[in-house]
């Protein structure tokens, strides 16, 4: 089965693949940070008693969660340049480049998923904590920042990281707009050298090793963090 | 906003662009539902295997789940479509490459089915493991074989318990079916993009596609809620604890 294999093609293209991997890791990391930040805001909106806040947040989350990621990527590739032209008022405004368009698409998409995780995390903090914080005279902001969110995030660390692993896999879908992430790099070498079998199997192996070890680390963290609860 | 674009004659094929949308919906539904049948069947078998006491059965199922969960769907799609015909025996590879009917469609169905099976397997496993051990022991004490215990005691409960997570897997399969466009299946997202490229009515076309996906989600959610009510086990909160 491996007799006709050309392992050399992998070795030759390693520097190029590494560039792709840096793109993938950068996109994953930044989209995760952005997604968690926006997701926290959305979760606070969804949990608030004001309809003006919780209705739009709920609508946004449900809309994004029922749309395929590929369609969301297409949406943002179409909308981001339009928005830039609108904001700058210049009909010939330069785009912000494919990386940032992808970053915005993934951040907005992940925010919807992180929102639901964080909402569940906030709700898992016992009610007495909120009441105690208010009884001590803390404002909403202080109660959230100093009492509720730190506890919520402590419980959520494993599941936030698991979502990060899913995001890492999902970034391969930037393929549909032709970006050179790790999978894009592997695909381009595969097409150029006619070595589809080697490159795609190598890509699968790399993704597997990274995700498998990452999820094992998360499992360990989970065991450690669950102590004391 | 000008939705009349859907009634304009299409670039090719003789119909109007609405026909392209409908054909896209048809393929999205076909890919998703056929994959779900594979995912549910294979996932149930794998999930049950993971709860047995025989390592010979448990270990391969565990390996399957780890492999299929930790490789991105897009990569798996390419492996089914581009790699598989090259690494199977030559006669079979030739059949896959030249004589297989609708290769994009069937590869997408198989890929999505076996990918989702790993996720269904995890749900089935956790459903079975959430049932108190006493139930199995009671079944065995009454003289049921292990197989009968699964068939009459464990699975009827487990499936009811896992309806909510299974619903979300079922919804995910409709969304993931859009990945089939990367190997050339003209499902809804692919058609939306194609129409937008021909007509430049991107906003209208993407809006319609998004609305269709939302409608699919709503329909499935409502249907599963009904199912959940119907098979509710008396004495459990709601129909099931999560």
Short mmCIF file of C-alpha atoms in Angstrom, two decimals:
data_model
loop_
_atom_site.label_atom_id
_atom_site.label_comp_id
_atom_site.label_asym_id
_atom_site.label_seq_id
_atom_site.Cartn_x
_atom_site.Cartn_y
_atom_site.Cartn_z
CA UNK A 1 0.00 0.00 0.00
CA UNK A 2 2.82 2.43 0.79
CA UNK A 3 5.06 1.19 -2.04
CA UNK A 4 4.27 4.04 -4.41
CA UNK A 5 4.55 6.60 -1.65
CA UNK A 6 6.68 9.68 -2.07
CA UNK A 7 7.57 10.74 1.45
CA UNK A 8 10.01 13.24 0.05
CA UNK A 9 7.21 15.56 -1.10
CA UNK A 10 6.23 16.06 2.54
CA UNK A 11 9.78 16.85 3.57
CA UNK A 12 10.28 19.25 0.67
CA UNK A 13 7.15 21.19 1.49
CA UNK A 14 7.61 21.32 5.28
CA UNK A 15 8.54 25.04 5.40
CA UNK A 16 5.45 25.91 3.37
CA UNK A 17 3.25 23.68 5.53
CA UNK A 18 4.72 25.34 8.63
CA UNK A 19 3.65 28.74 7.28
CA UNK A 20 0.16 27.31 6.85
CA UNK A 21 0.21 25.92 10.39
CA UNK A 22 1.18 29.34 11.77
CA UNK A 23 -1.82 30.82 9.94
CA UNK A 24 -4.11 28.13 11.37
CA UNK A 25 -2.78 28.57 14.92
CA UNK A 26 -2.95 32.37 14.70
CA UNK A 27 -6.49 32.29 13.40
CA UNK A 28 -7.57 29.78 16.05
CA UNK A 29 -5.96 31.69 18.91
CA UNK A 30 -7.24 35.14 17.94
CA UNK A 31 -10.74 33.89 17.07
CA UNK A 32 -10.86 32.11 20.42
CA UNK A 33 -9.90 35.25 22.36
CA UNK A 34 -12.33 37.39 20.35
CA UNK A 35 -15.06 34.75 20.54
CA UNK A 36 -14.78 34.41 24.32
CA UNK A 37 -14.83 38.20 24.78
CA UNK A 38 -17.86 38.74 22.51
CA UNK A 39 -19.46 35.56 23.82
CA UNK A 40 -19.23 36.87 27.39
CA UNK A 41 -20.92 40.13 26.37
CA UNK A 42 -23.65 38.17 24.52
CA UNK A 43 -24.15 35.88 27.52
CA UNK A 44 -24.54 38.86 29.86
CA UNK A 45 -27.04 40.37 27.42
CA UNK A 46 -29.00 37.11 27.20
CA UNK A 47 -29.15 36.84 30.98
CA UNK A 48 -30.22 40.43 31.53
CA UNK A 49 -33.80 41.23 32.40
CA UNK A 50 -34.13 43.90 29.71
CA UNK A 51 -35.84 42.74 26.53
CA UNK A 52 -33.91 45.28 24.44
CA UNK A 53 -30.76 43.42 25.44
CA UNK A 54 -31.78 39.77 25.65
CA UNK A 55 -33.94 39.61 22.51
CA UNK A 56 -31.29 40.70 19.99
CA UNK A 57 -28.62 38.59 21.69
CA UNK A 58 -30.88 35.52 21.65
CA UNK A 59 -31.79 36.13 18.02
CA UNK A 60 -28.16 36.51 17.01
CA UNK A 61 -27.08 33.35 18.80
CA UNK A 62 -29.92 31.23 17.42
CA UNK A 63 -29.41 32.56 13.90
CA UNK A 64 -25.68 31.86 13.86
CA UNK A 65 -26.12 28.47 15.48
CA UNK A 66 -28.51 27.31 12.77
CA UNK A 67 -26.36 28.50 9.85
CA UNK A 68 -23.52 26.38 8.43
CA UNK A 69 -20.03 27.79 9.05
CA UNK A 70 -19.25 27.81 5.31
CA UNK A 71 -22.26 30.02 4.64
CA UNK A 72 -21.19 32.32 7.49
CA UNK A 73 -17.72 32.60 5.94
CA UNK A 74 -19.30 33.50 2.60
CA UNK A 75 -21.55 36.03 4.34
CA UNK A 76 -18.65 37.84 6.00
CA UNK A 77 -16.54 37.80 2.86
CA UNK A 78 -19.41 39.65 1.23
CA UNK A 79 -20.39 41.91 4.11
CA UNK A 80 -17.03 43.04 5.51
CA UNK A 81 -15.92 44.98 2.39
CA UNK A 82 -19.38 46.55 2.13
CA UNK A 83 -19.25 47.59 5.78
CA UNK A 84 -15.80 49.11 5.31
CA UNK A 85 -16.99 51.14 2.35
CA UNK A 86 -20.00 52.32 4.35
CA UNK A 87 -17.96 53.28 7.40
CA UNK A 88 -15.15 55.00 5.54
CA UNK A 89 -17.54 56.59 3.03
CA UNK A 90 -15.03 55.81 0.29
CA UNK A 91 -16.45 53.71 -2.56
CA UNK A 92 -12.96 52.52 -3.47
CA UNK A 93 -11.81 51.72 0.06
CA UNK A 94 -9.23 48.98 0.31
CA UNK A 95 -10.34 45.72 1.90
CA UNK A 96 -8.71 44.53 5.09
CA UNK A 97 -7.24 41.41 3.52
CA UNK A 98 -8.36 37.81 3.63
CA UNK A 99 -6.85 37.01 7.03
CA UNK A 100 -8.85 39.68 8.84
CA UNK A 101 -12.05 38.83 6.97
CA UNK A 102 -11.63 35.21 8.05
CA UNK A 103 -10.81 36.33 11.59
CA UNK A 104 -13.97 38.42 11.79
CA UNK A 105 -16.09 35.58 10.39
CA UNK A 106 -14.73 33.02 12.86
CA UNK A 107 -14.92 35.42 15.81
CA UNK A 108 -18.54 36.28 15.10
CA UNK A 109 -19.43 32.62 14.54
CA UNK A 110 -17.64 31.29 17.61
CA UNK A 111 -19.09 34.07 19.78
CA UNK A 112 -22.53 32.45 19.38
CA UNK A 113 -21.23 29.08 20.60
CA UNK A 114 -19.12 30.59 23.39
CA UNK A 115 -22.15 32.61 24.49
CA UNK A 116 -24.10 29.43 25.22
CA UNK A 117 -21.18 27.86 27.07
CA UNK A 118 -20.59 30.97 29.16
CA UNK A 119 -24.29 31.43 29.86
CA UNK A 120 -24.43 27.90 31.25
CA UNK A 121 -21.27 28.62 33.24
CA UNK A 122 -22.72 31.76 34.78
CA UNK A 123 -25.93 29.93 35.62
CA UNK A 124 -23.94 27.20 37.34
CA UNK A 125 -22.72 29.69 39.97
CA UNK A 126 -25.00 29.30 43.01
CA UNK A 127 -27.58 32.08 43.36
CA UNK A 128 -26.45 32.79 46.90
CA UNK A 129 -23.20 34.18 45.49
CA UNK A 130 -25.08 36.87 43.56
CA UNK A 131 -27.22 37.74 46.55
CA UNK A 132 -24.20 37.83 48.83
CA UNK A 133 -22.38 40.15 46.42
CA UNK A 134 -25.35 42.54 46.27
CA UNK A 135 -25.81 42.34 50.03
CA UNK A 136 -22.22 43.50 50.43
CA UNK A 137 -23.14 46.57 48.39
CA UNK A 138 -21.35 45.65 45.18
CA UNK A 139 -22.73 47.08 41.95
CA UNK A 140 -23.75 44.81 39.04
CA UNK A 141 -20.40 45.43 37.39
CA UNK A 142 -18.42 44.70 40.54
CA UNK A 143 -20.47 41.60 41.34
CA UNK A 144 -19.91 40.23 37.84
CA UNK A 145 -16.23 41.06 37.58
CA UNK A 146 -15.16 40.13 41.10
CA UNK A 147 -17.55 37.36 42.11
CA UNK A 148 -19.57 35.68 39.37
CA UNK A 149 -17.35 35.60 36.26
CA UNK A 150 -14.17 34.37 37.99
CA UNK A 151 -16.06 31.40 39.42
CA UNK A 152 -17.94 30.78 36.18
CA UNK A 153 -14.76 30.78 34.09
CA UNK A 154 -13.01 28.48 36.53
CA UNK A 155 -15.74 25.89 35.93
CA UNK A 156 -15.75 26.47 32.20
CA UNK A 157 -12.04 26.20 31.39
CA UNK A 158 -12.19 22.61 30.09
CA UNK A 159 -15.26 23.15 27.91
CA UNK A 160 -13.92 26.45 26.55
CA UNK A 161 -10.74 24.65 25.53
CA UNK A 162 -12.70 21.79 23.97
CA UNK A 163 -14.56 24.37 21.90
CA UNK A 164 -11.14 25.76 20.98
CA UNK A 165 -10.12 22.33 19.62
CA UNK A 166 -13.32 22.22 17.55
CA UNK A 167 -12.49 25.71 16.28
CA UNK A 168 -8.97 24.56 15.37
CA UNK A 169 -10.52 21.84 13.19
CA UNK A 170 -13.10 24.22 11.75
CA UNK A 171 -10.49 26.72 10.58
CA UNK A 172 -9.66 24.24 7.82
CA UNK A 173 -12.86 25.48 6.15
CA UNK A 174 -11.12 28.70 5.07
CA UNK A 175 -10.26 26.41 2.17
CA UNK A 176 -13.58 27.47 0.58
CA UNK A 177 -12.29 31.02 0.09
CA UNK A 178 -8.85 29.87 -1.03
CA UNK A 179 -6.76 30.88 1.98
CA UNK A 180 -3.52 29.07 2.78
CA UNK A 181 -4.00 27.67 6.23
CA UNK A 182 -2.39 24.31 7.06
CA UNK A 183 -4.98 22.38 5.06
CA UNK A 184 -4.84 24.95 2.26
CA UNK A 185 -1.05 24.60 2.08
CA UNK A 186 -1.29 20.81 2.02
CA UNK A 187 -3.96 21.01 -0.67
CA UNK A 188 -1.91 23.37 -2.83
CA UNK A 189 1.19 21.17 -2.66
CA UNK A 190 -1.01 18.13 -3.36
CA UNK A 191 -2.44 19.70 -6.50
CA UNK A 192 0.89 21.10 -7.69
CA UNK A 193 2.85 17.85 -7.36
CA UNK A 194 -0.03 15.47 -8.03
CA UNK A 195 0.56 13.90 -4.61
CA UNK A 196 -2.96 13.94 -3.17
CA UNK A 197 -2.65 10.69 -1.22
CA UNK A 198 0.52 11.61 0.65
CA UNK A 199 -0.45 15.19 1.44
CA UNK A 200 -4.02 14.56 2.59
CA UNK A 201 -3.00 11.59 4.75
CA UNK A 202 -0.18 13.66 6.24
CA UNK A 203 -2.59 16.52 6.96
CA UNK A 204 -5.00 14.07 8.62
CA UNK A 205 -2.18 12.65 10.74
CA UNK A 206 -1.02 16.09 11.90
CA UNK A 207 -4.55 17.20 12.80
CA UNK A 208 -5.14 13.93 14.61
CA UNK A 209 -1.97 14.12 16.69
CA UNK A 210 -2.55 17.74 17.67
CA UNK A 211 -6.24 17.39 18.52
CA UNK A 212 -5.79 14.05 20.26
CA UNK A 213 -3.05 15.30 22.55
CA UNK A 214 -4.84 18.58 23.16
CA UNK A 215 -8.02 16.80 24.21
CA UNK A 216 -6.01 14.60 26.56
CA UNK A 217 -4.50 17.66 28.19
CA UNK A 218 -8.00 19.09 28.57
CA UNK A 219 -9.17 15.87 30.21
CA UNK A 220 -6.33 16.14 32.73
CA UNK A 221 -7.14 19.78 33.42
CA UNK A 222 -10.74 18.81 33.96
CA UNK A 223 -9.74 16.24 36.56
CA UNK A 224 -7.63 18.83 38.34
CA UNK A 225 -10.15 21.67 38.18
CA UNK A 226 -13.09 19.59 39.35
CA UNK A 227 -11.37 19.18 42.73
CA UNK A 228 -12.77 21.46 45.40
CA UNK A 229 -16.28 21.64 43.99
CA UNK B 1 -33.40 44.17 -1.97
CA UNK B 2 -34.80 42.60 -5.06
CA UNK B 3 -36.00 39.05 -4.75
CA UNK B 4 -37.26 38.93 -8.34
CA UNK B 5 -33.83 37.55 -9.18
CA UNK B 6 -35.13 34.08 -8.30
CA UNK B 7 -37.65 34.26 -11.14
CA UNK B 8 -35.15 35.24 -13.79
CA UNK B 9 -34.12 32.58 -16.30
CA UNK B 10 -31.11 30.70 -15.00
CA UNK B 11 -27.69 30.89 -16.62
CA UNK B 12 -27.95 27.28 -17.73
CA UNK B 13 -30.34 24.36 -17.42
CA UNK B 14 -33.39 26.09 -18.86
CA UNK B 15 -35.22 26.86 -15.60
CA UNK B 16 -35.25 29.88 -13.32
CA UNK B 17 -32.88 30.48 -10.39
CA UNK B 18 -35.57 29.29 -7.99
CA UNK B 19 -35.11 25.82 -9.50
CA UNK B 20 -31.44 25.95 -8.53
CA UNK B 21 -32.40 26.81 -4.95
CA UNK B 22 -34.92 23.97 -4.82
CA UNK B 23 -32.41 21.52 -6.25
CA UNK B 24 -29.90 22.70 -3.63
CA UNK B 25 -32.44 22.10 -0.85
CA UNK B 26 -33.11 18.62 -2.27
CA UNK B 27 -29.44 17.63 -2.17
CA UNK B 28 -28.93 19.14 1.29
CA UNK B 29 -31.83 17.08 2.61
CA UNK B 30 -30.74 13.90 0.78
CA UNK B 31 -27.13 14.09 1.96
CA UNK B 32 -28.16 14.90 5.53
CA UNK B 33 -30.86 12.27 5.92
CA UNK B 34 -28.91 9.42 4.32
CA UNK B 35 -25.83 10.31 6.40
CA UNK B 36 -27.98 10.39 9.49
CA UNK B 37 -29.16 6.84 8.83
CA UNK B 38 -25.53 5.67 8.63
CA UNK B 39 -24.51 7.79 11.64
CA UNK B 40 -27.37 6.55 13.80
CA UNK B 41 -26.88 2.87 12.92
CA UNK B 42 -23.08 2.79 13.10
CA UNK B 43 -23.05 5.15 16.08
CA UNK B 44 -25.44 2.94 18.05
CA UNK B 45 -23.36 -0.17 17.38
CA UNK B 46 -20.13 1.62 18.32
CA UNK B 47 -21.68 3.16 21.41
CA UNK B 48 -22.89 -0.25 22.60
CA UNK B 49 -19.49 -1.80 21.88
CA UNK B 50 -17.83 0.83 24.03
CA UNK B 51 -19.90 -0.25 27.04
CA UNK B 52 -19.24 -3.99 26.76
CA UNK B 53 -16.81 -5.75 29.07
CA UNK B 54 -14.77 -7.35 26.29
CA UNK B 55 -11.63 -5.36 25.49
CA UNK B 56 -11.54 -6.92 21.99
CA UNK B 57 -14.78 -5.10 21.21
CA UNK B 58 -14.24 -2.00 23.33
CA UNK B 59 -10.78 -1.02 22.09
CA UNK B 60 -11.50 -0.86 18.33
CA UNK B 61 -14.63 1.19 18.98
CA UNK B 62 -12.62 3.59 21.14
CA UNK B 63 -9.96 3.94 18.44
CA UNK B 64 -12.64 4.60 15.82
CA UNK B 65 -14.18 7.37 17.89
CA UNK B 66 -10.83 9.05 18.59
CA UNK B 67 -9.75 8.95 14.95
CA UNK B 68 -12.98 10.23 13.45
CA UNK B 69 -13.44 12.93 16.08
CA UNK B 70 -9.94 14.35 15.86
CA UNK B 71 -9.61 14.84 12.10
CA UNK B 72 -11.45 17.82 10.55
CA UNK B 73 -14.48 16.94 8.43
CA UNK B 74 -12.98 18.69 5.39
CA UNK B 75 -9.87 16.49 5.55
CA UNK B 76 -12.02 13.38 5.88
CA UNK B 77 -14.08 14.50 2.89
CA UNK B 78 -10.92 14.74 0.76
CA UNK B 79 -9.68 11.38 1.99
CA UNK B 80 -12.92 9.65 0.98
CA UNK B 81 -13.00 11.35 -2.38
CA UNK B 82 -9.33 11.62 -3.45
CA UNK B 83 -7.33 9.18 -1.34
CA UNK B 84 -9.53 6.13 -0.89
CA UNK B 85 -9.66 5.12 -4.60
CA UNK B 86 -5.84 5.15 -4.67
CA UNK B 87 -5.14 2.98 -1.64
CA UNK B 88 -7.77 0.24 -2.04
CA UNK B 89 -7.02 -2.77 -4.33
CA UNK B 90 -6.72 -1.69 -7.96
CA UNK B 91 -9.93 -3.20 -9.34
CA UNK B 92 -11.98 -1.57 -6.59
CA UNK B 93 -10.12 1.71 -7.05
CA UNK B 94 -10.91 1.66 -10.76
CA UNK B 95 -14.56 1.08 -10.02
CA UNK B 96 -14.57 3.99 -7.54
CA UNK B 97 -12.87 6.27 -10.04
CA UNK B 98 -14.73 5.49 -13.23
CA UNK B 99 -17.92 3.50 -12.79
CA UNK B 100 -19.30 4.57 -9.43
CA UNK B 101 -22.61 6.42 -9.95
CA UNK B 102 -22.68 9.97 -8.51
CA UNK B 103 -19.31 9.63 -6.74
CA UNK B 104 -19.42 13.10 -5.13
CA UNK B 105 -22.82 12.47 -3.60
CA UNK B 106 -22.12 9.00 -2.23
CA UNK B 107 -18.69 9.91 -0.92
CA UNK B 108 -20.21 12.89 0.86
CA UNK B 109 -22.92 10.69 2.39
CA UNK B 110 -20.45 8.04 3.55
CA UNK B 111 -18.00 10.60 4.89
CA UNK B 112 -20.57 12.62 6.80
CA UNK B 113 -22.26 9.44 8.03
CA UNK B 114 -19.15 7.81 9.44
CA UNK B 115 -17.91 11.14 10.83
CA UNK B 116 -21.15 11.76 12.71
CA UNK B 117 -21.25 8.12 13.85
CA UNK B 118 -18.33 8.84 16.18
CA UNK B 119 -20.30 11.62 17.83
CA UNK B 120 -23.49 9.57 18.07
CA UNK B 121 -21.44 6.73 19.58
CA UNK B 122 -20.33 9.01 22.41
CA UNK B 123 -23.91 10.03 23.15
CA UNK B 124 -25.16 6.42 23.10
CA UNK B 125 -22.32 5.40 25.39
CA UNK B 126 -23.02 8.15 27.89
CA UNK B 127 -26.74 7.35 27.74
CA UNK B 128 -26.13 3.69 28.56
CA UNK B 129 -23.64 4.54 31.29
CA UNK B 130 -26.08 6.94 32.94
CA UNK B 131 -28.45 4.05 33.69
CA UNK B 132 -27.90 2.67 37.21
CA UNK B 133 -25.97 -0.62 37.30
CA UNK B 134 -28.82 -2.20 39.25
CA UNK B 135 -30.92 -2.30 36.08
CA UNK B 136 -28.39 -4.49 34.29
CA UNK B 137 -28.00 -6.70 37.34
CA UNK B 138 -31.77 -7.02 37.73
CA UNK B 139 -32.07 -7.99 34.08
CA UNK B 140 -29.36 -10.62 34.38
CA UNK B 141 -30.88 -11.92 37.61
CA UNK B 142 -34.18 -12.44 35.82
CA UNK B 143 -32.40 -14.73 33.40
CA UNK B 144 -32.01 -12.36 30.41
CA UNK B 145 -28.86 -12.76 28.34
CA UNK B 146 -26.55 -9.75 27.98
CA UNK B 147 -27.94 -9.16 24.51
CA UNK B 148 -31.49 -9.18 25.84
CA UNK B 149 -30.52 -6.79 28.62
CA UNK B 150 -29.30 -4.30 26.01
CA UNK B 151 -32.34 -4.83 23.79
CA UNK B 152 -35.06 -4.69 26.45
CA UNK B 153 -33.57 -2.81 29.41
CA UNK B 154 -30.68 -0.52 28.54
CA UNK B 155 -31.28 0.78 25.01
CA UNK B 156 -34.97 1.71 25.40
CA UNK B 157 -33.98 3.92 28.32
CA UNK B 158 -30.72 5.19 26.87
CA UNK B 159 -32.27 6.42 23.62
CA UNK B 160 -34.91 8.39 25.50
CA UNK B 161 -32.33 9.94 27.79
CA UNK B 162 -30.16 11.12 24.90
CA UNK B 163 -32.86 12.65 22.70
CA UNK B 164 -31.71 16.25 23.44
CA UNK B 165 -28.02 15.70 22.52
CA UNK B 166 -29.03 13.54 19.55
CA UNK B 167 -31.25 16.38 18.33
CA UNK B 168 -28.30 18.69 18.33
CA UNK B 169 -26.20 16.12 16.41
CA UNK B 170 -29.03 15.79 13.90
CA UNK B 171 -29.09 19.58 13.46
CA UNK B 172 -25.31 19.61 13.08
CA UNK B 173 -25.51 17.11 10.22
CA UNK B 174 -27.65 19.53 8.15
CA UNK B 175 -25.09 22.27 8.71
CA UNK B 176 -22.13 19.97 8.07
CA UNK B 177 -23.68 18.79 4.81
CA UNK B 178 -22.49 22.10 3.35
CA UNK B 179 -18.91 20.76 3.54
CA UNK B 180 -19.94 18.44 0.68
CA UNK B 181 -19.62 21.43 -1.64
CA UNK B 182 -15.83 21.08 -1.40
CA UNK B 183 -15.99 17.86 -3.42
CA UNK B 184 -18.57 19.20 -5.84
CA UNK B 185 -22.01 18.37 -4.43
CA UNK B 186 -24.31 21.21 -5.46
CA UNK B 187 -26.21 21.47 -2.19
CA UNK B 188 -27.88 24.60 -0.86
CA UNK B 189 -24.78 26.63 0.09
CA UNK B 190 -23.06 25.76 -3.19
CA UNK B 191 -26.13 26.79 -5.19
CA UNK B 192 -26.41 30.03 -3.22
CA UNK B 193 -22.83 30.89 -4.05
CA UNK B 194 -23.29 29.91 -7.68
CA UNK B 195 -26.38 32.06 -8.12
CA UNK B 196 -24.67 35.01 -6.43
CA UNK B 197 -21.76 34.67 -8.84
CA UNK B 198 -24.04 34.74 -11.87
CA UNK B 199 -26.43 37.47 -10.70
CA UNK B 200 -24.43 39.56 -8.15
CA UNK B 201 -27.56 39.48 -5.96
CA UNK B 202 -25.44 38.15 -3.10
CA UNK B 203 -27.46 39.64 -0.29
CA UNK B 204 -30.82 38.27 -1.47
CA UNK B 205 -29.45 34.83 -2.32
CA UNK B 206 -27.56 34.34 0.95
CA UNK B 207 -30.60 35.59 2.87
CA UNK B 208 -32.81 32.96 1.27
CA UNK B 209 -30.26 30.21 1.96
CA UNK B 210 -29.93 31.30 5.60
CA UNK B 211 -33.72 31.37 6.02
CA UNK B 212 -33.96 27.82 4.63
CA UNK B 213 -31.36 26.56 7.12
CA UNK B 214 -33.19 28.30 9.96
CA UNK B 215 -36.47 26.71 8.85
CA UNK B 216 -34.82 23.26 8.78
CA UNK B 217 -33.53 23.85 12.32
CA UNK B 218 -36.95 24.98 13.56
CA UNK B 219 -38.74 22.02 11.96
CA UNK B 220 -36.31 19.48 13.40
CA UNK B 221 -36.41 21.10 16.84
CA UNK B 222 -40.21 21.09 16.97
CA UNK B 223 -40.43 17.50 15.66
CA UNK B 224 -37.90 16.21 18.17
CA UNK B 225 -39.69 17.98 21.01
CA UNK B 226 -42.87 16.17 20.03
CA UNK B 227 -41.00 12.88 19.88
CA UNK B 228 -39.52 13.59 23.29
CA UNK B 229 -43.00 14.19 24.74
CA UNK B 230 -44.33 11.03 23.15
CA UNK B 231 -41.70 8.69 24.54
CA UNK B 232 -41.41 10.39 27.93
CA UNK B 233 -40.67 7.98 30.75
CA UNK B 234 -43.06 8.52 33.68
CA UNK B 235 -41.22 9.56 36.81
CA UNK B 236 -38.38 11.34 35.03
CA UNK B 237 -38.12 15.13 35.10
CA UNK B 238 -39.21 16.39 31.71
CA UNK B 239 -38.52 13.43 29.58
CA UNK B 240 -34.93 13.06 30.65
CA UNK B 241 -32.15 14.42 32.78
CA UNK B 242 -29.35 15.88 30.75
#
